[in-house]
PDB file of C-alpha atoms in Angstrom:
ATOM      1  CA  MET J  16     -12.097  -8.915 -11.975  1.00 68.00           C
ATOM      2  CA  SER J  17     -10.274  -7.252  -9.099  1.00 85.00           C
ATOM      3  CA  GLN J  18      -6.499  -7.533  -8.745  1.00 93.00           C
ATOM      4  CA  SER J  19      -4.428  -7.844  -5.574  1.00 95.00           C
ATOM      5  CA  ALA J  20      -0.870  -7.116  -4.515  1.00 96.00           C
ATOM      6  CA  PHE J  21       0.610  -8.352  -1.244  1.00 96.00           C
ATOM      7  CA  ILE J  22       3.366  -6.963   0.965  1.00 96.00           C
ATOM      8  CA  LYS J  23       4.374 -10.038   2.969  1.00 94.00           C
ATOM      9  CA  PHE J  24       6.394  -9.731   6.160  1.00 93.00           C
ATOM     10  CA  VAL J  25       9.082 -12.397   6.090  1.00 90.00           C
ATOM     11  CA  GLU J  26      12.212 -13.245   8.030  1.00 88.00           C
ATOM     12  CA  GLY J  27      14.423 -10.160   7.926  1.00 87.00           C
ATOM     13  CA  SER J  28      11.552  -7.676   7.607  1.00 90.00           C
ATOM     14  CA  THR J  29      11.631  -4.642   9.892  1.00 92.00           C
ATOM     15  CA  VAL J  30       8.163  -5.517  11.248  1.00 92.00           C
ATOM     16  CA  SER J  31       6.405  -8.843  11.697  1.00 90.00           C
ATOM     17  CA  SER J  32       2.828  -7.556  11.555  1.00 91.00           C
ATOM     18  CA  MET J  33       0.888  -4.346  11.039  1.00 92.00           C
ATOM     19  CA  THR J  34      -2.423  -2.816  12.068  1.00 92.00           C
ATOM     20  CA  LEU J  35      -4.610  -0.564   9.945  1.00 92.00           C
ATOM     21  CA  ASP J  36      -3.719   2.448  12.094  1.00 92.00           C
ATOM     22  CA  GLU J  37      -0.007   1.820  11.552  1.00 94.00           C
ATOM     23  CA  LEU J  38      -0.624   1.486   7.810  1.00 93.00           C
ATOM     24  CA  GLN J  39      -2.487   4.806   7.769  1.00 93.00           C
ATOM     25  CA  ASP J  40       0.403   6.399   9.695  1.00 94.00           C
ATOM     26  CA  HIS J  41       2.873   5.148   7.071  1.00 94.00           C
ATOM     27  CA  LEU J  42       0.705   6.556   4.269  1.00 92.00           C
ATOM     28  CA  ALA J  43       0.608   9.909   6.108  1.00 93.00           C
ATOM     29  CA  LYS J  44       4.431   9.865   6.350  1.00 94.00           C
ATOM     30  CA  TYR J  45       4.594   9.067   2.626  1.00 92.00           C
ATOM     31  CA  ARG J  46       2.396  12.071   1.856  1.00 91.00           C
ATOM     32  CA  ASP J  47       4.551  14.276   4.123  1.00 92.00           C
ATOM     33  CA  GLN J  48       7.660  13.165   2.199  1.00 92.00           C
ATOM     34  CA  LEU J  49       5.952  14.152  -1.047  1.00 90.00           C
ATOM     35  CA  ALA J  50       5.040  17.540   0.439  1.00 91.00           C
ATOM     36  CA  LEU J  51       8.680  18.159   1.405  1.00 92.00           C
ATOM     37  CA  THR J  52       9.781  17.218  -2.107  1.00 90.00           C
ATOM     38  CA  GLY J  53       7.182  19.644  -3.447  1.00 89.00           C
ATOM     39  CA  GLN J  54       8.566  22.439  -1.264  1.00 90.00           C
ATOM     40  CA  GLN J  55      12.017  21.858  -2.717  1.00 91.00           C
ATOM     41  CA  LEU J  56      10.633  21.850  -6.266  1.00 88.00           C
ATOM     42  CA  GLY J  57       8.309  24.784  -5.672  1.00 86.00           C
ATOM     43  CA  TRP J  58       4.989  23.116  -6.546  1.00 86.00           C
ATOM     44  CA  GLU J  59       2.216  20.978  -5.015  1.00 84.00           C
ATOM     45  CA  TYR J  60       3.862  17.600  -5.566  1.00 85.00           C
ATOM     46  CA  ASP J  61       1.957  15.920  -2.726  1.00 82.00           C
ATOM     47  CA  ALA J  62      -1.364  16.534  -4.515  1.00 84.00           C
ATOM     48  CA  ALA J  63      -0.016  14.871  -7.676  1.00 86.00           C
ATOM     49  CA  GLY J  64       1.880  12.101  -5.879  1.00 86.00           C
ATOM     50  CA  PHE J  65      -0.956  11.179  -3.505  1.00 88.00           C
ATOM     51  CA  PRO J  66      -4.260  12.119  -5.201  1.00 92.00           C
ATOM     52  CA  TYR J  67      -6.438  10.321  -2.631  1.00 93.00           C
ATOM     53  CA  THR J  68      -8.314  10.813   0.614  1.00 92.00           C
ATOM     54  CA  VAL J  69      -8.410   8.052   3.231  1.00 92.00           C
ATOM     55  CA  GLU J  70     -11.972   6.783   3.740  1.00 91.00           C
ATOM     56  CA  SER J  71     -13.463   3.935   5.747  1.00 89.00           C
ATOM     57  CA  LYS J  72     -16.774   2.112   5.880  1.00 87.00           C
ATOM     58  CA  PRO J  73     -18.420   0.421   8.884  1.00 86.00           C
ATOM     59  CA  GLU J  74     -18.283  -3.041   7.251  1.00 85.00           C
ATOM     60  CA  GLY J  75     -14.510  -2.764   6.848  1.00 79.00           C
ATOM     61  CA  GLU J  76     -13.822  -1.672  10.425  1.00 82.00           C
ATOM     62  CA  GLY J  77     -10.568  -3.245  11.604  1.00 82.00           C
ATOM     63  CA  LYS J  78     -10.053  -5.104   8.306  1.00 89.00           C
ATOM     64  CA  TRP J  79      -9.648  -2.560   5.501  1.00 92.00           C
ATOM     65  CA  PHE J  80      -9.970   1.050   4.403  1.00 93.00           C
ATOM     66  CA  TYR J  81      -9.865   2.638   0.997  1.00 92.00           C
ATOM     67  CA  LEU J  82      -8.225   5.523  -0.773  1.00 93.00           C
ATOM     68  CA  LYS J  83     -10.753   7.593  -2.709  1.00 93.00           C
ATOM     69  CA  GLY J  84      -9.478   9.524  -5.728  1.00 92.00           C
ATOM     70  CA  LYS J  85      -9.710  13.318  -5.756  1.00 91.00           C
ATOM     71  CA  ASP J  86     -10.128  13.643  -9.534  1.00 89.00           C
ATOM     72  CA  ALA J  87     -11.446  11.649 -12.507  1.00 88.00           C
ATOM     73  CA  SER J  88      -8.104   9.951 -13.249  1.00 90.00           C
ATOM     74  CA  TYR J  89      -8.228   8.070  -9.934  1.00 94.00           C
ATOM     75  CA  LYS J  90     -11.149   6.169  -8.396  1.00 93.00           C
ATOM     76  CA  HIS J  91     -10.106   4.030  -5.443  1.00 92.00           C
ATOM     77  CA  ILE J  92      -7.678   1.527  -3.956  1.00 94.00           C
ATOM     78  CA  VAL J  93      -8.590  -0.783  -1.066  1.00 94.00           C
ATOM     79  CA  LEU J  94      -5.904  -1.500   1.560  1.00 95.00           C
ATOM     80  CA  GLY J  95      -6.158  -4.124   4.276  1.00 94.00           C
ATOM     81  CA  VAL J  96      -4.140  -6.302   6.611  1.00 94.00           C
ATOM     82  CA  GLY J  97      -4.306 -10.041   7.184  1.00 92.00           C
ATOM     83  CA  SER J  98      -2.375 -13.222   7.829  1.00 91.00           C
ATOM     84  CA  GLU J  99      -1.894 -16.616   6.227  1.00 91.00           C
ATOM     85  CA  THR J 100      -0.694 -19.897   7.679  1.00 90.00           C
ATOM     86  CA  GLN J 101       1.939 -22.027   5.974  1.00 83.00           C
ATOM     87  CA  GLY J 102       2.335 -25.162   8.051  1.00 84.00           C
ATOM     88  CA  GLU J 103       3.093 -23.873  11.547  1.00 87.00           C
ATOM     89  CA  LEU J 104       4.340 -20.506  10.302  1.00 88.00           C
ATOM     90  CA  VAL J 105       1.984 -17.515  10.344  1.00 89.00           C
ATOM     91  CA  ARG J 106       2.854 -14.759   7.843  1.00 91.00           C
ATOM     92  CA  ASN J 107       1.225 -11.357   8.126  1.00 94.00           C
ATOM     93  CA  TYR J 108       0.707  -9.143   5.106  1.00 94.00           C
ATOM     94  CA  VAL J 109      -0.718  -5.915   3.755  1.00 95.00           C
ATOM     95  CA  GLN J 110      -3.020  -6.347   0.763  1.00 95.00           C
ATOM     96  CA  ALA J 111      -3.752  -3.712  -1.885  1.00 96.00           C
ATOM     97  CA  VAL J 112      -6.838  -4.425  -3.992  1.00 95.00           C
ATOM     98  CA  LEU J 113      -7.862  -2.741  -7.230  1.00 95.00           C
ATOM     99  CA  PRO J 114     -11.646  -3.142  -7.642  1.00 93.00           C
ATOM    100  CA  ASP J 115     -13.121  -3.791 -11.092  1.00 91.00           C
ATOM    101  CA  ASP J 116     -13.760  -0.113 -11.829  1.00 91.00           C
ATOM    102  CA  SER J 117     -10.251   1.088 -10.906  1.00 92.00           C
ATOM    103  CA  THR J 118      -8.303   3.073 -13.482  1.00 92.00           C
ATOM    104  CA  PHE J 119      -4.795   2.586 -14.858  1.00 93.00           C
ATOM    105  CA  GLY J 120      -3.808   5.567 -12.708  1.00 92.00           C
ATOM    106  CA  ASP J 121      -4.962   3.664  -9.619  1.00 93.00           C
ATOM    107  CA  LYS J 122      -2.844   0.678 -10.629  1.00 94.00           C
ATOM    108  CA  SER J 123       0.280   2.775 -11.117  1.00 94.00           C
ATOM    109  CA  LYS J 124      -0.210   4.599  -7.796  1.00 93.00           C
ATOM    110  CA  ALA J 125      -0.892   1.307  -5.992  1.00 94.00           C
ATOM    111  CA  ASN J 126       2.341  -0.140  -7.453  1.00 95.00           C
ATOM    112  CA  GLU J 127       4.179   2.983  -6.309  1.00 93.00           C
ATOM    113  CA  PHE J 128       2.770   2.776  -2.749  1.00 93.00           C
ATOM    114  CA  CYS J 129       3.440  -0.956  -2.503  1.00 95.00           C
ATOM    115  CA  LYS J 130       7.043  -0.575  -3.663  1.00 96.00           C
ATOM    116  CA  HIS J 131       7.596   2.239  -1.176  1.00 94.00           C
ATOM    117  CA  LEU J 132       6.143   0.213   1.704  1.00 94.00           C
ATOM    118  CA  GLY J 133       7.997  -2.943   0.618  1.00 94.00           C
ATOM    119  CA  LYS J 134      11.323  -1.094   0.688  1.00 95.00           C
ATOM    120  CA  GLN J 135      10.525   0.549   4.006  1.00 94.00           C
ATOM    121  CA  PHE J 136       9.597  -2.735   5.703  1.00 94.00           C
ATOM    122  CA  LYS J 137      12.208  -4.873   3.878  1.00 94.00           C
ATOM    123  CA  ALA J 138       9.365  -7.154   2.860  1.00 94.00           C
ATOM    124  CA  GLU J 139       8.499  -9.479  -0.004  1.00 94.00           C
ATOM    125  CA  LEU J 140       6.237  -7.728  -2.523  1.00 95.00           C
ATOM    126  CA  HIS J 141       3.891  -9.755  -4.739  1.00 96.00           C
ATOM    127  CA  LEU J 142       2.806  -7.382  -7.514  1.00 95.00           C
ATOM    128  CA  PHE J 143      -0.509  -7.257  -9.388  1.00 94.00           C
ATOM    129  CA  ASN J 144       1.050  -9.027 -12.391  1.00 93.00           C
ATOM    130  CA  GLY J 145       2.255 -11.986 -10.299  1.00 93.00           C
ATOM    131  CA  ARG J 146       5.905 -11.000 -10.144  1.00 96.00           C
ATOM    132  CA  VAL J 147       7.740 -10.898  -6.834  1.00 95.00           C
ATOM    133  CA  MET J 148      10.153  -8.220  -5.623  1.00 95.00           C
ATOM    134  CA  TYR J 149      12.378  -9.096  -2.679  1.00 94.00           C
ATOM    135  CA  PHE J 150      13.381  -6.173  -0.485  1.00 93.00           C
ATOM    136  CA  ASN J 151      14.321  -8.391   2.464  1.00 85.00           C
ATOM    137  CA  PRO J 152      17.916  -9.453   3.127  1.00 82.00           C
ATOM    138  CA  ARG J 153      18.138 -12.992   1.741  1.00 75.00           C
ATOM    139  CA  LYS J 154      21.410 -14.336   3.147  1.00 66.00           C
TER     140      LYS J 154
END
């Protein structure tokens, strides 16, 4: 059974919604940060920290894309955007899905990406195990 994690944009978040292109831009910035860290350490840290290529399929156009693993330890992670309605309030979110054949490496990388994005957006992160991490100011 597939598992999902949600990055929900709440009151106090730096953004209120996100498109797939913006999400891909943030993943590119994340990879660039890893490359800079690798330069300081003197090795290819971006290849180890982001072992995926960004792929898309026609049926997911505008809704989702996936990260395809570059080696056997990683298969794929699906990322998408959406919204949910709670009463009159509409909350937008980013969803990370681990398909049935995902590896433990995929789960750890997806947790890492979600935590990074949650901190960056000051959002509410609902992890794969059901726990919630609050990065938004709550006063």
